[in-house]
Amino acid sequence: MTFRWSRWSPQLALVPAVVVTLTAFIGAIFWTIYLSLTRSRRLPEYEIDWSEWGRQYERLFKDDAWAISLKNLITLGIGSALAIVFGFILAAMIDKERRGESIFRTVFLYPLAISLIVTGAAWRWIFNPEFGLEHFLHSIGLTWVNASWLATGETAMWAIILASVWQSSGFYMALMLAGLKSINSEIWSAARLDGVSLWRLYLEIIIPMMKFTFVTCAILLSLGVIKAYDVIVAMTNGGPGQSTYVPAYFTIQALSAKGNLGYASAAAVMMLAITAVIFLPLVLLTAWQQKRRGRATT
Amino acid sequence: MSEMTVAQRAGAEIAVDRAPFFPRKKKTITGRSIAVLILLTICALFFCIPLYVVVVTSFKTMDQIREGAMFALPNVWTLEAWDHAWNSACSGINCNGLKVGFWNSVAILFPSLILSIGISMITGYALALWNVRWAGAFLFILFICAFVPFQIIMFPLITMTATLKIYGSLWGVAVIHAVLAMPVLTLIFRNYYKDIPQEIMSAAVMDSGSFWNIFTEIILPMSGNILIVVLILQITSIWNDYLIGVTFGGMNGQPMTVNLANLITISTGTTRYNDNMAAALLTAIPPLVIYFFVGKLFVQGITAGAIKG
């Protein structure tokens, strides 16, 4: 394949992609890391005072809003994980029943097609304190129900979690359904012959067999949670107060509203660090899978 | 090379929604089936509630909305809110409705699609089928780039687009979409092309086909399926984006989602909830139409590009 006249064509064809990777990704990452060590405010300053290079990070960890962001990130992560559980249950029911499969799949997946801004707008309307769900429930006599979750700091995160779960359950359902379908159908008949109950079959055989699907879902979910921004903007704009700040929102606020570049960069670097922590297991897991498969074939 | 397979594996394991359809035997209905079907129906109703509420609200008058009967059907069905949302709703200081944002979104979509798909396709082809010595390492770097949070490259990208004089315009948004999509799309194309048998390539090279000849005469005609999947993935993700639009669009290049976000978050005077809901629906219609018409391919696209999150 090393013909003289075409030796350089593949390399030339790769030039745009390489340029984009080196500048827009790798260069930009180091640029931001560098900025996080400077005193940059609204405009970048390219001088590092090495005696206090970590000042942005020090400030960051003393900042209450950042602490709230991290706490909310964990809350959102745990809450959104319900989407995986819910997705698995839906997939198991659809897979076992098979009747109406395409209708249910279509219904559960449609939220995924919609922008998170639209999702946020819809749920914001449902949680509207004046004319929304709460008003409706009170008007039919359920006056003890408190459904204006967006109005108070303690409950606003729940509303965001509910919207996120609504939006993404269908996606995890689709992944789980694919996983379930790849399971050998003989397992079901073998289990029936052995008289294993359905619960035990799922808990002890099916779920362990789908380990990889679950890990994939967990990683995708974590990455989605770190990136969560649109839904916050559309539902609460970080409020009430700073009660629904998450790192992605905090970083953009620091840059656009506070106009503090060095500070925003430090927050962005922390986001990258969190991503790396999640990303690492994926690499290790795949390497392990690779090794296991390699052993199986030889 | 072993790192490369990380990307492949993730791509392959994620893009799995292609299980074959087996003809099924008619089952007799049992008690358990009925219970499962009832449960599934309840879940399905829960999933439909937001859509139902948004749709009915958009057809109501403000008078009826103030009564607070959220789930009631409109007393009088009116298209007034739709007209208002499209033509004269205020997003920030401009009161030209969502139509401006709609055409902005359309204008962002096309150049961005051409740029992102063009570059990724050729890169994927070169990496999959030609001997590029550092292909493995480069694919691994692309895989990492696909996971990078946008915030960490945001400011440098603003500076770069400002230098190129496209910051604050439709072109800025379009180019940034193309740049951010490049790693994932390249991995998708590369995974697709690597399954093309080596014999075809050898025969093509024997025929003294050059890199570009082989691309246009053999590879392009073979790419129909993956092109449709990638197109759906890109159209929905560009249309649904908010962050890039609001960051790089400035005043003149705001896509529809940004207008909608302004409409629902910034309220001057009395909020017209029916307008807001009509605006939300207008923004949601294009991707929903794609979803309902080519659902299966849509799912394939979304799962293949899942790491784009």
XYZ file of C-alpha atoms in Angstrom:
607
model
C 0.000 0.000 0.000
C 3.030 2.252 -0.133
C 2.655 3.612 -3.637
C 4.857 6.605 -4.179
C 2.280 8.900 -5.684
C -0.228 8.411 -2.944
C 2.116 8.158 0.004
C 1.438 11.674 1.124
C -2.293 11.843 0.430
C -3.475 10.140 3.647
C -1.153 12.322 5.673
C -2.366 15.445 3.912
C -5.981 14.432 4.458
C -5.301 14.213 8.181
C -3.936 17.730 8.434
C -7.260 19.465 9.326
C -8.098 16.954 12.030
C -4.618 17.094 13.515
C -4.622 20.888 13.488
C -8.016 21.004 15.206
C -6.936 18.455 17.809
C -3.674 20.221 18.576
C -5.115 23.730 18.803
C -8.760 23.491 19.825
C -8.332 20.603 22.246
C -4.806 19.982 23.487
C -3.532 23.537 23.124
C -6.695 24.947 24.629
C -6.549 22.613 27.633
C -2.992 23.702 28.460
C -3.939 27.335 27.824
C -6.703 27.105 30.427
C -4.480 25.267 32.900
C -1.912 28.033 32.465
C -4.551 30.742 32.947
C -5.713 29.086 36.143
C -2.271 29.806 37.616
C -2.396 33.511 36.781
C -4.167 36.476 38.296
C -6.271 37.028 35.162
C -9.490 38.879 35.736
C -11.632 40.088 32.830
C -8.682 39.985 30.430
C -5.997 37.332 30.371
C -2.707 38.119 32.070
C 0.166 35.892 31.143
C 2.363 36.302 34.140
C 2.577 33.727 36.857
C 3.541 34.765 40.345
C 5.123 31.486 41.413
C 4.990 32.375 45.084
C 1.207 32.132 44.942
C 0.448 30.074 41.843
C -2.317 28.215 43.634
C -4.266 31.269 44.745
C -7.219 30.658 42.418
C -7.534 27.113 43.721
C -7.266 28.269 47.327
C -10.045 30.768 46.742
C -12.093 28.138 44.954
C -12.021 25.745 47.861
C -12.977 28.498 50.290
C -15.907 29.534 48.098
C -19.286 28.441 49.445
C -20.804 28.422 45.972
C -18.174 25.914 44.824
C -18.848 23.724 47.845
C -22.566 23.849 47.011
C -21.726 22.988 43.401
C -19.790 19.893 44.397
C -22.494 18.814 46.816
C -25.150 19.298 44.153
C -23.037 17.369 41.673
C -23.102 14.373 44.005
C -26.824 14.785 44.692
C -27.544 15.041 41.000
C -25.358 12.011 40.304
C -27.088 9.841 42.885
C -30.537 11.094 41.896
C -29.967 10.673 38.189
C -28.714 7.142 38.766
C -32.403 6.332 39.219
C -32.596 6.707 35.438
C -30.415 3.597 35.090
C -32.517 1.628 37.582
C -35.711 2.814 35.984
C -34.318 2.158 32.517
C -33.405 -1.405 33.471
C -36.844 -2.104 34.938
C -38.552 -0.734 31.837
C -36.254 -2.728 29.562
C -36.819 -5.937 31.542
C -40.591 -5.482 31.390
C -40.568 -4.734 27.683
C -38.215 -7.600 26.937
C -40.240 -10.096 28.962
C -43.601 -9.047 27.634
C -42.816 -8.172 23.987
C -46.368 -7.013 23.312
C -46.467 -3.378 22.263
C -42.685 -3.190 22.367
C -42.347 -0.593 19.643
C -45.022 1.678 21.112
C -43.481 1.644 24.583
C -39.985 2.177 23.201
C -41.184 5.142 21.205
C -42.912 6.717 24.201
C -40.023 6.208 26.612
C -37.427 7.545 24.209
C -39.085 10.678 22.870
C -37.828 12.979 25.667
C -34.309 12.278 24.427
C -35.049 13.949 21.104
C -35.934 17.220 22.781
C -33.529 19.965 23.768
C -32.800 20.189 27.488
C -33.912 23.801 27.319
C -37.344 22.625 26.173
C -37.338 19.893 28.823
C -36.504 22.512 31.427
C -39.214 24.826 30.129
C -41.833 22.078 30.360
C -40.941 21.056 33.901
C -40.543 24.641 35.001
C -44.135 25.148 33.884
C -45.349 22.060 35.748
C -43.643 23.296 38.918
C -44.994 26.799 38.448
C -46.033 27.929 41.944
C -49.008 30.015 40.818
C -50.794 28.028 38.137
C -48.929 24.746 38.033
C -49.188 21.330 39.592
C -49.438 22.652 43.133
C -52.376 24.889 42.292
C -54.067 21.975 40.590
C -53.530 19.588 43.510
C -54.750 22.165 46.005
C -57.813 22.871 43.884
C -58.863 19.226 44.016
C -58.541 19.231 47.786
C -55.024 17.945 48.335
C -54.004 21.101 50.182
C -51.363 19.316 52.220
C -49.235 18.574 49.146
C -46.220 20.774 48.578
C -45.379 20.657 44.887
C -43.694 23.996 44.242
C -40.281 22.440 44.445
C -38.514 25.144 42.488
C -39.407 27.823 45.008
C -37.166 26.607 47.818
C -33.502 25.762 47.852
C -33.924 22.393 49.536
C -36.306 20.997 46.950
C -35.170 22.703 43.726
C -32.534 20.027 43.121
C -35.269 17.350 43.292
C -37.148 18.988 40.476
C -33.985 19.052 38.369
C -33.357 15.394 39.155
C -36.922 14.509 38.184
C -36.556 16.318 34.860
C -33.196 14.638 34.199
C -34.551 11.194 34.998
C -37.559 11.836 32.771
C -35.291 12.907 29.953
C -32.697 10.145 30.106
C -34.480 6.981 31.331
C -35.437 6.055 27.791
C -31.815 6.186 26.698
C -30.708 3.756 29.401
C -33.732 1.630 28.580
C -32.519 1.381 24.975
C -29.008 0.354 26.076
C -30.372 -2.178 28.576
C -32.814 -3.583 26.052
C -29.955 -4.199 23.650
C -28.033 -5.867 26.479
C -30.985 -8.069 27.411
C -31.520 -9.115 23.815
C -27.942 -10.232 23.491
C -28.405 -12.681 26.358
C -28.704 -16.240 25.106
C -32.362 -17.267 25.115
C -31.473 -20.715 26.429
C -30.825 -19.204 29.821
C -34.516 -18.423 30.193
C -35.656 -21.941 29.395
C -32.905 -23.496 31.514
C -33.957 -21.365 34.455
C -37.590 -22.325 33.961
C -36.677 -26.002 33.927
C -34.686 -25.602 37.125
C -37.594 -23.794 38.719
C -35.568 -20.678 39.516
C -37.816 -17.763 40.446
C -37.836 -14.749 38.166
C -36.409 -12.458 40.861
C -33.471 -14.716 41.571
C -32.866 -15.191 37.865
C -32.574 -11.429 37.373
C -30.581 -10.695 40.498
C -28.175 -13.618 40.333
C -27.768 -14.302 36.639
C -29.029 -11.583 34.330
C -27.681 -8.499 36.125
C -24.200 -9.995 36.673
C -24.153 -10.970 32.994
C -24.907 -7.397 32.026
C -22.084 -5.968 34.142
C -20.475 -4.256 31.200
C -23.706 -2.605 30.085
C -24.257 -1.288 33.612
C -20.728 0.104 33.835
C -21.100 1.754 30.420
C -24.367 3.320 31.558
C -22.790 4.504 34.809
C -19.902 6.165 32.987
C -22.167 7.842 30.453
C -24.416 9.020 33.266
C -21.514 10.487 35.245
C -20.227 12.348 32.215
C -23.712 13.681 31.561
C -24.010 14.838 35.170
C -20.706 16.732 35.020
C -21.843 18.441 31.839
C -25.294 19.304 33.233
C -25.835 22.937 32.387
C -28.769 23.541 30.056
C -31.345 22.010 32.333
C -30.159 24.190 35.235
C -30.401 27.331 33.125
C -33.879 26.480 31.912
C -35.293 25.437 35.275
C -33.688 27.522 38.002
C -30.794 29.598 36.681
C -28.797 28.366 39.652
C -31.348 29.641 42.124
C -33.024 30.130 44.474
C -29.883 31.880 45.682
C -27.055 29.564 44.725
C -28.826 26.409 45.772
C -28.773 24.686 42.370
C -25.239 25.560 41.310
C -23.273 22.724 39.733
C -19.626 22.913 38.589
C -20.539 23.410 34.922
C -22.835 26.283 35.839
C -20.394 27.714 38.390
C -17.590 27.825 35.810
C -19.629 29.669 33.211
C -21.005 32.052 35.834
C -17.442 32.830 36.976
C -16.492 33.669 33.413
C -19.549 35.479 32.098
C -21.233 37.059 35.109
C -18.286 37.628 37.434
C -15.847 38.152 34.570
C -13.066 36.375 36.398
C -11.018 34.375 33.921
C -8.376 32.963 36.258
C -11.022 31.797 38.685
C -13.199 30.258 35.964
C -10.136 28.478 34.591
C -9.362 26.961 37.979
C -12.948 25.678 38.197
C -12.691 24.289 34.655
C -9.464 22.467 35.562
C -11.266 20.888 38.510
C -14.013 19.773 36.116
C -11.383 18.143 33.947
C -9.960 16.405 36.998
C -13.384 15.032 37.939
C -13.885 13.832 34.359
C -10.505 12.109 34.433
C -11.423 10.278 37.630
C -14.535 8.914 35.918
C -12.797 8.263 32.635
C -9.981 6.211 34.130
C -12.119 3.190 35.128
C -13.374 3.004 31.542
C -9.828 2.674 30.227
C -8.896 0.123 32.882
C -12.099 -1.823 32.391
C -11.649 -1.983 28.649
C -8.043 -3.056 29.038
C -9.206 -5.779 31.416
C -11.944 -6.897 29.025
C -9.400 -6.932 26.255
C -7.086 -9.144 28.254
C -9.912 -11.488 29.208
C -11.082 -11.795 25.624
C -7.509 -12.300 24.463
C -7.172 -15.187 26.886
C -10.463 -16.700 25.771
C -9.473 -16.863 22.134
C -5.984 -18.259 22.608
C -2.564 -0.162 19.639
C -4.196 -1.624 22.700
C -5.371 1.830 23.718
C -7.099 2.244 20.405
C -9.343 -0.674 21.095
C -10.676 1.246 24.057
C -12.352 3.616 21.667
C -13.477 0.872 19.377
C -14.869 -1.213 22.157
C -16.755 1.674 23.719
C -18.139 2.585 20.323
C -19.053 -0.987 19.525
C -20.571 -1.789 22.899
C -22.585 1.385 22.849
C -23.876 1.063 19.310
C -25.792 -2.091 19.912
C -29.382 -1.259 19.196
C -29.454 -3.394 16.121
C -30.717 -6.679 17.492
C -32.354 -8.671 14.730
C -36.105 -8.946 14.655
C -37.234 -12.506 15.152
C -40.771 -13.510 14.246
C -42.485 -14.325 17.491
C -44.999 -16.918 18.394
C -48.319 -15.581 19.586
C -48.375 -16.001 23.320
C -51.504 -16.566 25.321
C -52.225 -13.745 27.709
C -51.471 -14.504 31.358
C -52.060 -12.667 34.602
C -48.430 -11.670 34.766
C -48.572 -10.213 31.250
C -51.553 -8.096 32.172
C -49.802 -6.781 35.275
C -46.676 -5.927 33.287
C -48.701 -4.231 30.558
C -50.591 -2.149 33.120
C -47.334 -1.097 34.782
C -45.798 -0.189 31.440
C -48.864 1.820 30.515
C -48.688 3.779 33.777
C -45.023 4.555 33.090
C -45.869 5.563 29.534
C -48.554 7.932 30.810
C -46.026 9.508 33.179
C -43.704 10.058 30.217
C -46.487 11.724 28.249
C -47.647 14.116 30.978
C -45.171 16.933 30.258
C -45.897 16.814 26.530
C -49.633 16.835 27.166
C -49.410 19.767 29.582
C -47.212 21.780 27.229
C -49.460 21.121 24.233
C -52.728 22.043 25.961
C -51.197 25.126 27.578
C -49.998 26.388 24.224
C -53.579 26.363 22.886
C -55.151 28.070 25.916
C -55.864 31.720 26.537
C -54.158 33.479 29.447
C -57.557 33.839 31.131
C -58.003 30.111 31.295
C -54.416 29.554 32.458
C -55.045 31.851 35.425
C -57.777 29.491 36.587
C -54.953 27.066 37.322
C -56.537 23.911 35.932
C -53.281 22.688 34.461
C -54.569 19.410 33.056
C -57.831 20.715 31.610
C -58.318 20.914 27.866
C -58.548 24.412 26.391
C -62.029 25.976 26.624
C -61.399 27.655 23.333
C -58.665 26.271 21.132
C -56.657 29.228 19.887
C -53.494 29.574 17.838
C -52.893 33.027 19.247
C -49.988 31.943 21.468
C -48.324 30.128 18.560
C -48.607 33.193 16.389
C -47.318 35.388 19.180
C -44.390 33.075 19.974
C -43.367 32.882 16.322
C -43.803 36.530 15.375
C -43.597 38.866 18.328
C -42.452 37.257 21.567
C -39.664 39.172 23.294
C -36.312 37.518 23.779
C -34.245 40.055 25.661
C -34.828 43.444 24.055
C -35.830 42.158 20.624
C -39.491 41.441 20.118
C -39.352 39.639 16.797
C -40.428 36.263 18.052
C -38.752 32.930 17.596
C -38.652 33.086 13.823
C -35.328 34.915 13.958
C -33.819 32.170 16.096
C -35.380 29.494 13.910
C -33.691 30.799 10.776
C -30.455 31.277 12.725
C -30.598 27.632 13.786
C -31.163 26.602 10.171
C -28.291 28.793 9.013
C -25.994 27.291 11.654
C -27.042 23.747 10.822
C -25.944 23.490 7.196
C -22.363 24.777 7.224
C -21.770 22.950 10.472
C -23.008 19.656 9.054
C -20.878 19.971 5.940
C -17.759 20.926 7.885
C -18.026 18.353 10.657
C -19.069 15.428 8.495
C -16.595 16.290 5.715
C -13.551 16.429 7.973
C -14.530 13.462 10.128
C -15.333 11.236 7.180
C -12.011 11.794 5.455
C -10.085 11.494 8.712
C -11.893 8.288 9.640
C -11.234 6.868 6.169
C -7.543 7.710 6.251
C -7.094 6.280 9.738
C -9.036 3.103 9.070
C -7.812 2.048 5.641
C -4.403 3.587 5.040
C -1.137 2.924 6.753
C -0.709 5.885 8.999
C 2.025 5.077 11.464
C 0.652 7.053 14.410
C -2.980 6.165 13.763
C -3.398 4.273 17.043
C -2.014 7.096 19.140
C -4.055 9.689 17.283
C -7.277 7.729 17.729
C -6.583 7.446 21.433
C -6.111 11.216 21.648
C -9.373 11.735 19.753
C -11.089 9.385 22.183
C -9.871 11.476 25.112
C -10.916 14.698 23.354
C -14.437 13.330 23.082
C -14.672 13.342 26.877
C -13.210 16.775 27.537
C -15.707 19.081 29.258
C -16.479 22.101 27.121
C -15.696 24.554 29.932
C -11.994 23.752 29.871
C -11.556 24.779 26.242
C -14.176 27.517 26.246
C -12.074 30.622 26.764
C -9.281 29.638 24.356
C -11.930 28.885 21.726
C -13.492 32.308 22.276
C -10.082 33.898 21.749
C -9.404 31.812 18.647
C -12.756 32.585 17.042
C -12.307 36.267 17.885
C -8.945 36.186 16.095
C -10.603 34.565 13.100
C -13.311 37.280 13.250
C -16.148 34.788 13.485
C -16.915 35.221 17.172
C -20.444 36.500 17.768
C -21.805 35.303 14.453
C -23.572 32.309 12.968
C -20.260 31.146 11.549
C -18.669 31.098 14.985
C -21.389 28.807 16.301
C -21.247 26.581 13.221
C -17.462 26.191 13.298
C -17.373 25.439 17.021
C -20.039 22.773 16.581
C -17.936 21.199 13.857
C -14.792 21.308 15.987
C -16.431 19.797 19.044
C -18.115 17.027 17.048
C -14.974 16.065 15.139
C -13.461 13.533 17.612
C -16.634 11.484 18.095
C -17.644 11.546 14.439
C -14.146 10.498 13.382
C -14.302 7.520 15.750
C -17.716 6.549 14.376
C -16.566 6.709 10.745
C -13.318 4.949 11.543
C -15.165 2.078 13.252
C -17.437 1.754 10.247
C -14.691 1.820 7.627
C -12.360 -0.584 9.397
C -14.792 -3.401 8.595
C -14.339 -2.902 4.872
C -12.448 -6.003 3.725
C -8.762 -5.530 3.046
C -9.196 -7.311 -0.337
C -11.411 -4.529 -1.638
C -8.780 -1.982 -0.694
C -5.943 -4.031 -2.180
C -7.842 -4.490 -5.427
C -8.615 -0.782 -5.517
C -4.996 0.153 -4.978
C -3.960 -2.354 -7.667
C -6.264 -0.562 -10.026
C -3.891 2.323 -9.382
C -6.580 4.106 -7.458
C -5.245 7.016 -5.510
C -6.349 8.029 -2.030
C -8.981 10.439 -3.310
C -10.159 8.244 -6.202
C -10.792 5.340 -3.867
C -12.625 7.675 -1.516
C -14.999 9.079 -4.110
C -15.508 5.916 -6.152
C -15.608 3.173 -3.524
C -15.868 4.540 -0.006
C -18.432 7.273 -0.506
C -20.984 5.016 -2.217
C -20.546 2.502 0.612
C -21.191 5.060 3.340
C -24.922 5.572 2.911
C -26.041 3.944 6.172
C -23.487 5.503 8.441
C -23.983 8.898 6.801
C -27.690 8.872 7.638
C -27.009 7.847 11.229
C -24.382 10.557 11.663
C -26.604 13.134 9.986
C -29.423 12.432 12.432
C -27.040 12.553 15.374
C -25.585 15.860 14.236
C -28.858 17.528 13.271
C -30.413 16.789 16.648
C -27.379 17.713 18.680
C -26.799 20.982 16.809
C -30.483 21.900 16.915
C -30.789 21.108 20.625
C -27.586 22.839 21.694
C -27.781 25.832 23.973
C -24.363 26.417 25.511
C -22.385 26.867 22.299
C -25.077 29.070 20.806
C -25.201 31.366 23.801
C -21.400 31.494 24.117
C -20.422 32.046 20.498
C -23.556 33.488 18.912
C -23.327 36.997 20.316
C -26.339 39.151 19.533
C -26.767 38.188 15.892
C -26.098 34.495 15.858
C -28.379 33.174 18.562
C -30.045 29.874 17.748
C -33.645 29.123 18.647
C -32.827 27.459 21.978
C -31.178 30.660 23.229
C -34.262 32.686 22.319
C -36.424 30.171 24.117
C -34.233 30.239 27.234
C -34.415 34.042 27.305
C -38.137 33.898 26.827
C -38.762 31.598 29.779
C -36.162 32.987 32.195
C -36.290 36.735 31.623
C -39.770 37.967 32.301
C -40.657 41.568 31.749
C -44.159 42.404 32.847
C -46.652 39.573 33.042
C -45.366 36.239 31.845
C -47.419 34.803 29.023
C -47.165 31.112 29.827
C -49.051 30.021 26.725
C -46.493 31.834 24.569
C -43.673 30.139 26.428
C -45.151 26.716 25.880
C -45.854 27.371 22.206
C -42.251 28.534 21.850
C -40.996 25.382 23.561
C -43.044 23.270 21.159
C -41.825 25.174 18.117
C -38.253 24.491 19.230
C -38.976 20.814 19.863
C -40.833 20.055 16.627
C -37.903 19.567 14.194
C -36.048 16.920 16.253
C -39.332 15.263 17.229
C -40.325 14.951 13.578
C -37.006 13.268 12.834
C -37.473 10.991 15.814
C -40.959 9.876 14.884
C -40.091 9.274 11.245
C -36.756 7.513 11.593
C -36.837 6.355 15.221
C -34.625 3.342 14.773
C -31.855 5.267 13.032
C -32.240 8.032 15.593
C -31.549 5.585 18.419
C -28.565 4.199 16.534
C -27.200 7.698 16.077
C -27.694 8.707 19.685
C -26.142 5.520 21.038
C -23.227 5.681 18.602
C -22.514 9.244 19.660
C -23.285 8.654 23.312
C -19.932 9.874 24.553
C -20.774 13.268 23.126
C -23.301 13.460 25.912
